[in-house]
């Protein structure tokens, strides 16, 4: 591996007849050369002129105007060609403005033989060295790529000789997973000698895009990359060395405002300048140490030269400069670009790979040699397969080894891999047979264990079923308690109605019942109706609950009847109020803060205005206090006080909210623990509670009602009777809008208009359902024509 920076050289173009040379000087040192360009100041710019006059740049070597082509080749291209012959990749590219001598340096002139450029001289040098070196076998291939307006063309395609550029094959870029660039449709032409290579070079040059511009009569309008591929191999060695040498002639940059080109030339200039701009971006990115992304894919040229610019390559740059006074600025820009290129470090690696065909042959030869040595040592010639006698002997040895009960016994099959593999195969097959025998034994054992597991599982299921029955019984008990409450409410209703009627009315109602029993419904049906209506919310909650065991529903009912539920609701309500207050305070605090910042901004603007006033009118005295600023400061102080007050209140609310949350958490934990204790007690005393609930669920209404009838002195009955009489005066018929309850012992007639006719149960949903049912019953009777009888 060779690590080195890109070598940078400078070459000065000779001046023409009408060109005036700029001021420059070349300092040739031992290790490096320097070029100093002087730009005199223009007196028209005035006495105060801070423009830079002297520009000094360092290069590996600076070739002055008198430098010949052979000297340039010996110093620049020959070391790179030697590295390519040794197996390293190399690149030489020329950079500069249009008309500065890039194509002359790389390709050469056509007038004299001594004007040959780097490409023909490099081809001549490489083939001379290949003829001298007889220790290796060399193969060379040549490719010629042109990039015109960001499109690639193959200049060496044999099917399109002397045709237009648009008819040449289009070259496209493809990238493999290892980020290696492959050029599709770019042909590799084999060149066995110098003559064939030069013919291919001349063929490609005739297909290049050339046009006349104000800066150059024969300006190349495209980037061209001539690549020499070299592969070498020593006879008998499996190692092959590959290398490639890029010789790049870049199109020249130009300032359109200076050249004044238009039309098709303007389009070409835009593409050339854009590609060179992307090249400079890549150079700048490579020069930065901590840069993670290099924009190679921005243009086709930078993608093709990826290895040359920042990878496995030994790269050399030639900066071509035009020292004409009109082009001094472009020459300075080219030198600056060269200094940035000189900062890039490349790591060139020797490109070697092993030929797979030769490797296979070599491995076969080594295997045969090892077999011969083994036969010489053992005295036996081994084949790939064991003989029948050897197989029988191995079977006997394996049987003896398996039948031997000694744990320290060994199986000696000598140092023969064929016998070792056969023993392993035999033991593997024998283990499958023994596994089949053991499988039936394991199946019998599994059947016995499955029976025991089934008994244990049945026992667990019975216990789980008993637990579910206990929970269901607890829920049934709670439902019956709810039903009992509804029945008690109906008892109060029947008692009040009985106190307001006489025994004669009871007798008449009995007669009416015997004549038309369909008008009446029993008190038992009303009680069942009330209990069912009161029970509906609870049943619906139980069905909608996620727990099928009923524990969640029992907890909801227990929480409603618990004494701490009111405290929890009050705390929740108070917590919501505190949250709302804290939110409101936070918004007010933000408004005050924004207002303070706004006032500070006004003060800053006031300072700027006063400073500007002082500059414009230095005679005025501005040391006096500004009343506007004082007013703004007083407003800021007031806002700060209100901000402190609200912030302190917000801190207090935060403490209060945290305290309320802690109290609610403790209350909920207490409620949950008490419910668990109650749930356990209900499960333990389940049998006793079932007997009690059965006695409560069958009330003897015939014994209760006469007691209310006899006790005519009961204050509720007397008040109810007075109300009934008052209502009978309002309704002379005494029968309209009346409801009659049917019971074996007592018949009751009430008026819905009376305020105390129906005592409420205390549950709003149950009371509403009872009244709705009674009113519906009354409407049905009126439609049948029985309401006025």
Coordinates of C-alpha atoms in Angstrom, one line a residue, residues 606-622:
X606 CA -35.4 53.0 21.6
X607 CA -31.7 52.7 22.2
X608 CA -31.0 52.1 18.5
X609 CA -33.0 55.2 17.6
X610 CA -31.2 57.4 20.1
X611 CA -27.8 56.1 18.9
X612 CA -28.7 56.9 15.4
X613 CA -30.0 60.3 16.4
X614 CA -26.7 60.9 18.2
X615 CA -24.7 60.0 15.1
X616 CA -26.8 62.3 12.8
X617 CA -26.9 65.2 15.3
X618 CA -23.7 65.1 17.4
X619 CA -24.3 68.6 18.7
X620 CA -27.5 67.6 20.6
X621 CA -27.1 66.4 24.2
X622 CA -28.7 63.0 24.7

